[in-house]
Amino acid sequence: MAGRGRGAEKGEGTTAGVSERLMFVHASPAEAAPVSLPEFRPPTELLPSSDDALQPASPAGTVSRIRKQLGRVSLPALRRSIAVAATTELDRGIGFLLVPVFLAAGVIYYFSLGSEPDLYRPIAAVALMAICAAVSRSWQKTHLVFMASLFCALGFLGAKVETWRMATPMLGSEIQTRLTGRLVTAEAMANGRVRLTIDLISTQHPKLRYAPDRVRLSARRIPPGMTAGSMLTGYAKLLPPTGPVRPDSYDYSFDSYFAGIGASGFFLGDPKLIGPVEAPFGARVTSAIENAREGIADHIRSAIGGSEGEIAAALIVGVRAGIPEAINESMRRTGIYHIISISGLHMALVAGTIMVLLRGAFALFPDFSSRRPVKKYAAGIALLSIAAYLVISGIVVAAERSFIMLAVMLAAVLFDRAALTMRNLAISAIAVILVSPHEVVGPSFQMSFAATAALVGAFAGFADYRAGKTTTPPAKRSFLGYLSRKLALGVGGAAVTSLIAGSATLLFAIWHFQRVSPLSLFANLAVMPIVSLIVMPFAVLSALAMPFGFDGPFLYVMGKGLTAMIAISAWISERSPVDAVGLISIQSVLLATIALVIATMATTWLRLAAVPFALAALLAIPHVSTPDVLISEDAHLVAMPIGGGELAVNRERSNEFTTDNWKRALKAEEIVPPETFAKDALDIADPVDLPPGSPFYCTDDLCIGRHPSGAIVALAENRGSARPACGFADLIVINDATAYNPCHDPRVLVVTKRQLARDGSAAVFFDPQSATARPTARYAVEEPYRPWHEQRKYTREARGLPPYQRPDKPAAAPQPTE
């Protein structure tokens, strides 16, 4: 019998698609909402048409009829139509799909608070909402409101409990000490150094009274034989976790708190191995897994070599530290960096490859496969495979979500159940939120779930559309025509997939990273076939053959695929325009999120309600104030846009990570270093004659620049050098924690190192309407502190103390204060 693609003659027959959602419809959207249990209507029920033919009833046709009727009905009829559509949505299970949405809303509300709430408040809210929901079961609308409030309260409580449970001890101030600890992970970085994560056991010289439990340090090299679980010691410089590099930027102190990292820094010498110490059982298991990961990663690097080996290690075992930054940047610019992050693509390819191999192997034994449920066997083994992949590759939120989603689907195969994809996504979201609520406010969770929800919703909507379409099998084609059609469908599907996922994550990427990838569509179309057909399948084959020593040929082919991927990425990156897009408002992101939820979860014409939210999100994008000056939290670095895509900074050697973030936020293309002069060569009376948009002119203890608005910015090393600038500067930054405001003019804004130490990095805004108005400053951290910022109050700078001087070194001469 001829198949659909090639053997059917034109006009031989017609087929009508059936939407999976229609199996769960309990009421017709075109009818009034019944009071009693609605009658089930089969999806293939036929309705007479105008030409006396029988046509299948479809959601698309129903939606079209409702749209036509909306222009003719009155307001009461519109209300009835909305009620019918809402009832249909509830019958189709949208209530369960909204559970993670309300949980996430409660989590976001908790983390957006200005002060830490008491634990009893969310517990009381959960208890109250649960009682109200139970009492109101007879009133459906009221019951739904209380259930939504209950899930919001549960999300709030979950975030509070996680914060209380973590209670990560954070280092309060910079210090040098000799530490002894147990190695957790050791990652070789692209710059040649090694990044070590260490569980502290003791400190000496000096002994820390409030030592963190876990630190992350870098070292030039480590002794041979040092592996996870090894005991080590060494003299190190410990630094407290840093805050955001600018207001509304990513908070690294927040990330460190929930990762359990209480300090960072570097070894002043090489760490040394010491005798073994009995470790807890959990630590021994973790060390064994980590050593296995590192052993596999080293084997892959030695077999493939170069940057390809580092990327292959990242894809198989999740070790990404060794990838050169130039390759990372080219993949970010081209929008294919998601390939490096182990997520749904990798999990699906691993599970799919395992199932195809097993089904093919079982087919070789027809007597066995005809009597046994080989599909279930393949699904069970694939489930175990992706569980092992999750563990060996490192457990991150994208991998967690993908594993849970695929696990639900494979479990459904095992138990002969139908698995709705959007429900799987909701289950995985609920699991991630309950286990790690803090991930909700991170870019990985938001972009991962946004892309997946958009893809699921779009293809489900397309399935609904095709469910009512009468399709005719294509005409018989030649083999070349058949291949051409399949290739066109594959390229078109990949393009649509990339376009949908990219559109869903666009505003989230701009909010978190202030960048977009203009050529991401072309890059993904060029790279994804290589990744899907060569890189990942051969990665799975190499992993299966690795225990037997036959993985060499598979790794070779994988390496060649990665070489092509790197070359394509670099070629497109060189031709990609500047990807910095500046800041957007948080209101636009929230509105876009609401639009995405409605558009992906609604199945009736109510999904049109997403349109006004999407339009409002687009209109709200530019409603954000761009800073005129940015100041780092250590008062060392100040940046000021001076026009023409240039960003003036006050130091010739600036922190590259910070300046890169500032460049994207301020849409700058080039860093302009300061011009330096001898101490007496710069006359402080000249700044008033500087043209607007002048870069910084610096001496040893004073820098002066002029903003395009005409405002003058001065940077001083101490109060004495700052005092003369009070006569002409609009903003003075003093890099001295012991200094206080030397200016008596209230129109001059003075920012000291002590204030930055307490409140974090600052964004300064000049008033373009008034040349005499005092500038305003907004800081990244606000008091009262949340638990991940409590350590800020204990730094020497926050207490107004000078830098620590070792007893064997003479103290610096005090600066004049008057």
mmCIF file of C-alpha atoms in Angstrom, residues 364-558:
data_model
loop_
_atom_site.group_PDB
_atom_site.id
_atom_site.type_symbol
_atom_site.label_atom_id
_atom_site.label_comp_id
_atom_site.label_asym_id
_atom_site.label_seq_id
_atom_site.Cartn_x
_atom_site.Cartn_y
_atom_site.Cartn_z
ATOM 1 C CA LEU A 364 16.767 -7.936 14.454
ATOM 2 C CA PHE A 365 15.017 -10.510 16.651
ATOM 3 C CA PRO A 366 11.435 -10.655 15.318
ATOM 4 C CA ASP A 367 10.380 -13.568 17.491
ATOM 5 C CA PHE A 368 11.303 -11.647 20.619
ATOM 6 C CA SER A 369 10.044 -8.219 19.498
ATOM 7 C CA SER A 370 6.687 -9.605 18.345
ATOM 8 C CA ARG A 371 5.935 -11.054 21.773
ATOM 9 C CA ARG A 372 7.459 -8.413 24.030
ATOM 10 C CA PRO A 373 6.711 -4.694 24.546
ATOM 11 C CA VAL A 374 10.059 -3.618 23.115
ATOM 12 C CA LYS A 375 8.906 -0.004 22.904
ATOM 13 C CA LYS A 376 8.561 0.040 26.683
ATOM 14 C CA TYR A 377 11.958 -1.578 27.085
ATOM 15 C CA ALA A 378 13.522 1.099 24.887
ATOM 16 C CA ALA A 379 11.706 3.874 26.784
ATOM 17 C CA GLY A 380 12.850 2.503 30.157
ATOM 18 C CA ILE A 381 16.484 2.262 29.075
ATOM 19 C CA ALA A 382 16.293 5.750 27.524
ATOM 20 C CA LEU A 383 14.945 7.057 30.835
ATOM 21 C CA LEU A 384 17.889 5.561 32.711
ATOM 22 C CA SER A 385 20.266 6.969 30.093
ATOM 23 C CA ILE A 386 19.080 10.555 30.402
ATOM 24 C CA ALA A 387 19.127 10.238 34.205
ATOM 25 C CA ALA A 388 22.779 9.211 34.004
ATOM 26 C CA TYR A 389 23.400 12.052 31.533
ATOM 27 C CA LEU A 390 21.818 14.526 33.947
ATOM 28 C CA VAL A 391 24.092 13.406 36.783
ATOM 29 C CA ILE A 392 27.322 13.135 34.815
ATOM 30 C CA SER A 393 26.833 16.464 33.022
ATOM 31 C CA GLY A 394 26.086 18.540 36.106
ATOM 32 C CA ILE A 395 22.598 19.408 37.300
ATOM 33 C CA VAL A 396 21.567 22.805 35.938
ATOM 34 C CA VAL A 397 18.087 24.245 35.601
ATOM 35 C CA ALA A 398 17.808 23.753 31.833
ATOM 36 C CA ALA A 399 18.908 20.125 32.156
ATOM 37 C CA GLU A 400 16.546 19.597 35.105
ATOM 38 C CA ARG A 401 13.592 20.926 33.164
ATOM 39 C CA SER A 402 14.426 18.832 30.115
ATOM 40 C CA PHE A 403 14.975 15.691 32.154
ATOM 41 C CA ILE A 404 11.680 16.033 34.039
ATOM 42 C CA MET A 405 9.774 16.732 30.850
ATOM 43 C CA LEU A 406 11.281 13.778 28.983
ATOM 44 C CA ALA A 407 10.931 11.560 32.042
ATOM 45 C CA VAL A 408 7.199 12.231 32.146
ATOM 46 C CA MET A 409 6.867 11.401 28.459
ATOM 47 C CA LEU A 410 8.892 8.197 28.744
ATOM 48 C CA ALA A 411 6.989 7.177 31.880
ATOM 49 C CA ALA A 412 3.752 7.701 29.948
ATOM 50 C CA VAL A 413 5.026 5.244 27.339
ATOM 51 C CA LEU A 414 5.811 2.739 30.075
ATOM 52 C CA PHE A 415 2.287 2.947 31.528
ATOM 53 C CA ASP A 416 0.383 3.268 28.226
ATOM 54 C CA ARG A 417 -0.746 6.792 29.019
ATOM 55 C CA ALA A 418 -1.120 9.831 26.802
ATOM 56 C CA ALA A 419 1.319 12.594 27.714
ATOM 57 C CA LEU A 420 0.294 16.125 26.774
ATOM 58 C CA THR A 421 3.409 18.168 26.128
ATOM 59 C CA MET A 422 2.234 21.379 27.793
ATOM 60 C CA ARG A 423 1.270 19.420 30.901
ATOM 61 C CA ASN A 424 4.753 17.893 30.931
ATOM 62 C CA LEU A 425 6.218 21.372 30.777
ATOM 63 C CA ALA A 426 4.002 22.459 33.675
ATOM 64 C CA ILE A 427 5.060 19.449 35.742
ATOM 65 C CA SER A 428 8.733 20.155 35.116
ATOM 66 C CA ALA A 429 8.246 23.836 35.978
ATOM 67 C CA ILE A 430 6.490 22.946 39.244
ATOM 68 C CA ALA A 431 9.301 20.554 40.172
ATOM 69 C CA VAL A 432 12.039 23.106 39.470
ATOM 70 C CA ILE A 433 10.206 25.864 41.348
ATOM 71 C CA LEU A 434 9.654 23.697 44.408
ATOM 72 C CA VAL A 435 13.248 22.432 44.469
ATOM 73 C CA SER A 436 15.068 25.668 43.543
ATOM 74 C CA PRO A 437 12.759 28.692 43.762
ATOM 75 C CA HIS A 438 15.611 31.160 43.262
ATOM 76 C CA GLU A 439 16.062 29.881 39.686
ATOM 77 C CA VAL A 440 12.808 31.636 38.742
ATOM 78 C CA VAL A 441 14.507 35.053 38.742
ATOM 79 C CA GLY A 442 17.504 33.804 36.757
ATOM 80 C CA PRO A 443 17.967 33.966 32.975
ATOM 81 C CA SER A 444 18.336 30.188 32.523
ATOM 82 C CA PHE A 445 14.894 29.361 33.926
ATOM 83 C CA GLN A 446 13.132 32.237 32.195
ATOM 84 C CA MET A 447 14.623 31.754 28.747
ATOM 85 C CA SER A 448 14.458 27.960 28.870
ATOM 86 C CA PHE A 449 10.791 27.781 29.811
ATOM 87 C CA ALA A 450 9.824 30.711 27.590
ATOM 88 C CA ALA A 451 11.329 29.069 24.503
ATOM 89 C CA THR A 452 9.837 25.656 25.280
ATOM 90 C CA ALA A 453 6.383 27.042 26.082
ATOM 91 C CA ALA A 454 6.376 29.096 22.883
ATOM 92 C CA LEU A 455 7.351 26.090 20.764
ATOM 93 C CA VAL A 456 4.812 23.799 22.411
ATOM 94 C CA GLY A 457 2.044 26.391 22.170
ATOM 95 C CA ALA A 458 2.823 27.263 18.554
ATOM 96 C CA PHE A 459 2.898 23.698 17.308
ATOM 97 C CA ALA A 460 -0.196 22.803 19.331
ATOM 98 C CA GLY A 461 -2.000 25.739 17.740
ATOM 99 C CA PHE A 462 -0.830 24.591 14.321
ATOM 100 C CA ALA A 463 -2.149 21.106 15.100
ATOM 101 C CA ASP A 464 -5.515 22.631 16.037
ATOM 102 C CA TYR A 465 -5.527 24.523 12.759
ATOM 103 C CA ARG A 466 -4.774 21.429 10.720
ATOM 104 C CA ALA A 467 -7.326 19.366 12.659
ATOM 105 C CA GLY A 468 -10.160 20.887 10.663
ATOM 106 C CA LYS A 469 -8.381 20.979 7.341
ATOM 107 C CA THR A 470 -9.152 18.429 4.687
ATOM 108 C CA THR A 471 -5.837 17.522 3.141
ATOM 109 C CA THR A 472 -5.105 15.715 -0.073
ATOM 110 C CA PRO A 473 -2.059 13.429 -0.235
ATOM 111 C CA PRO A 474 0.652 14.919 -2.439
ATOM 112 C CA ALA A 475 1.124 13.662 -5.964
ATOM 113 C CA LYS A 476 3.585 10.913 -6.655
ATOM 114 C CA ARG A 477 7.054 12.358 -7.077
ATOM 115 C CA SER A 478 10.419 11.177 -8.187
ATOM 116 C CA PHE A 479 13.006 10.253 -5.611
ATOM 117 C CA LEU A 480 14.800 13.572 -6.179
ATOM 118 C CA GLY A 481 11.551 15.493 -5.802
ATOM 119 C CA TYR A 482 10.745 13.597 -2.630
ATOM 120 C CA LEU A 483 14.141 14.442 -1.129
ATOM 121 C CA SER A 484 13.808 18.077 -2.176
ATOM 122 C CA ARG A 485 10.413 18.345 -0.517
ATOM 123 C CA LYS A 486 11.668 16.750 2.692
ATOM 124 C CA LEU A 487 14.711 19.041 2.715
ATOM 125 C CA ALA A 488 12.555 22.113 2.225
ATOM 126 C CA LEU A 489 10.225 21.009 5.025
ATOM 127 C CA GLY A 490 13.186 20.374 7.313
ATOM 128 C CA VAL A 491 14.780 23.754 6.623
ATOM 129 C CA GLY A 492 11.444 25.514 6.980
ATOM 130 C CA GLY A 493 10.691 23.733 10.242
ATOM 131 C CA ALA A 494 14.117 24.614 11.633
ATOM 132 C CA ALA A 495 13.666 28.239 10.596
ATOM 133 C CA VAL A 496 10.238 28.485 12.187
ATOM 134 C CA THR A 497 11.483 26.780 15.344
ATOM 135 C CA SER A 498 14.421 29.168 15.642
ATOM 136 C CA LEU A 499 12.198 32.153 14.933
ATOM 137 C CA ILE A 500 9.602 31.176 17.550
ATOM 138 C CA ALA A 501 12.153 30.384 20.254
ATOM 139 C CA GLY A 502 14.155 33.516 19.509
ATOM 140 C CA SER A 503 11.078 35.747 19.608
ATOM 141 C CA ALA A 504 9.930 34.250 22.921
ATOM 142 C CA THR A 505 13.291 34.817 24.603
ATOM 143 C CA LEU A 506 14.187 38.133 22.975
ATOM 144 C CA LEU A 507 13.081 40.503 25.730
ATOM 145 C CA PHE A 508 14.491 38.229 28.438
ATOM 146 C CA ALA A 509 17.874 38.230 26.669
ATOM 147 C CA ILE A 510 17.801 42.020 26.359
ATOM 148 C CA TRP A 511 16.828 42.472 30.011
ATOM 149 C CA HIS A 512 19.546 40.184 31.367
ATOM 150 C CA PHE A 513 22.357 40.661 28.829
ATOM 151 C CA GLN A 514 21.484 43.838 26.860
ATOM 152 C CA ARG A 515 22.288 42.075 23.631
ATOM 153 C CA VAL A 516 20.597 40.333 20.727
ATOM 154 C CA SER A 517 21.925 38.165 17.929
ATOM 155 C CA PRO A 518 20.865 39.753 14.630
ATOM 156 C CA LEU A 519 22.009 36.775 12.547
ATOM 157 C CA SER A 520 20.903 34.033 14.917
ATOM 158 C CA LEU A 521 18.351 32.647 12.452
ATOM 159 C CA PHE A 522 20.975 32.066 9.767
ATOM 160 C CA ALA A 523 23.496 30.728 12.279
ATOM 161 C CA ASN A 524 21.045 28.224 13.708
ATOM 162 C CA LEU A 525 19.956 27.091 10.248
ATOM 163 C CA ALA A 526 23.586 26.498 9.323
ATOM 164 C CA VAL A 527 24.730 24.887 12.576
ATOM 165 C CA MET A 528 21.784 22.879 13.912
ATOM 166 C CA PRO A 529 21.867 20.183 11.174
ATOM 167 C CA ILE A 530 25.511 19.570 12.058
ATOM 168 C CA VAL A 531 24.721 19.376 15.759
ATOM 169 C CA SER A 532 21.608 17.209 15.341
ATOM 170 C CA LEU A 533 22.945 14.769 12.743
ATOM 171 C CA ILE A 534 26.658 14.593 13.546
ATOM 172 C CA VAL A 535 27.753 16.093 16.845
ATOM 173 C CA MET A 536 25.190 14.780 19.342
ATOM 174 C CA PRO A 537 24.489 11.326 17.801
ATOM 175 C CA PHE A 538 28.209 10.579 17.657
ATOM 176 C CA ALA A 539 28.579 11.966 21.187
ATOM 177 C CA VAL A 540 26.031 9.376 22.344
ATOM 178 C CA LEU A 541 27.758 6.616 20.381
ATOM 179 C CA SER A 542 31.140 7.592 21.820
ATOM 180 C CA ALA A 543 29.712 7.520 25.352
ATOM 181 C CA LEU A 544 28.309 4.027 24.748
ATOM 182 C CA ALA A 545 31.588 2.781 23.267
ATOM 183 C CA MET A 546 33.865 4.524 25.781
ATOM 184 C CA PRO A 547 33.762 1.745 28.448
ATOM 185 C CA PHE A 548 34.967 -0.722 25.792
ATOM 186 C CA GLY A 549 37.678 1.524 24.353
ATOM 187 C CA PHE A 550 36.054 1.838 20.915
ATOM 188 C CA ASP A 551 35.093 5.515 21.142
ATOM 189 C CA GLY A 552 37.967 6.887 19.047
ATOM 190 C CA PRO A 553 36.235 6.902 15.627
ATOM 191 C CA PHE A 554 33.062 8.401 17.077
ATOM 192 C CA LEU A 555 34.957 11.172 18.855
ATOM 193 C CA TYR A 556 36.866 11.863 15.639
ATOM 194 C CA VAL A 557 33.654 12.405 13.689
ATOM 195 C CA MET A 558 32.242 14.503 16.538
#
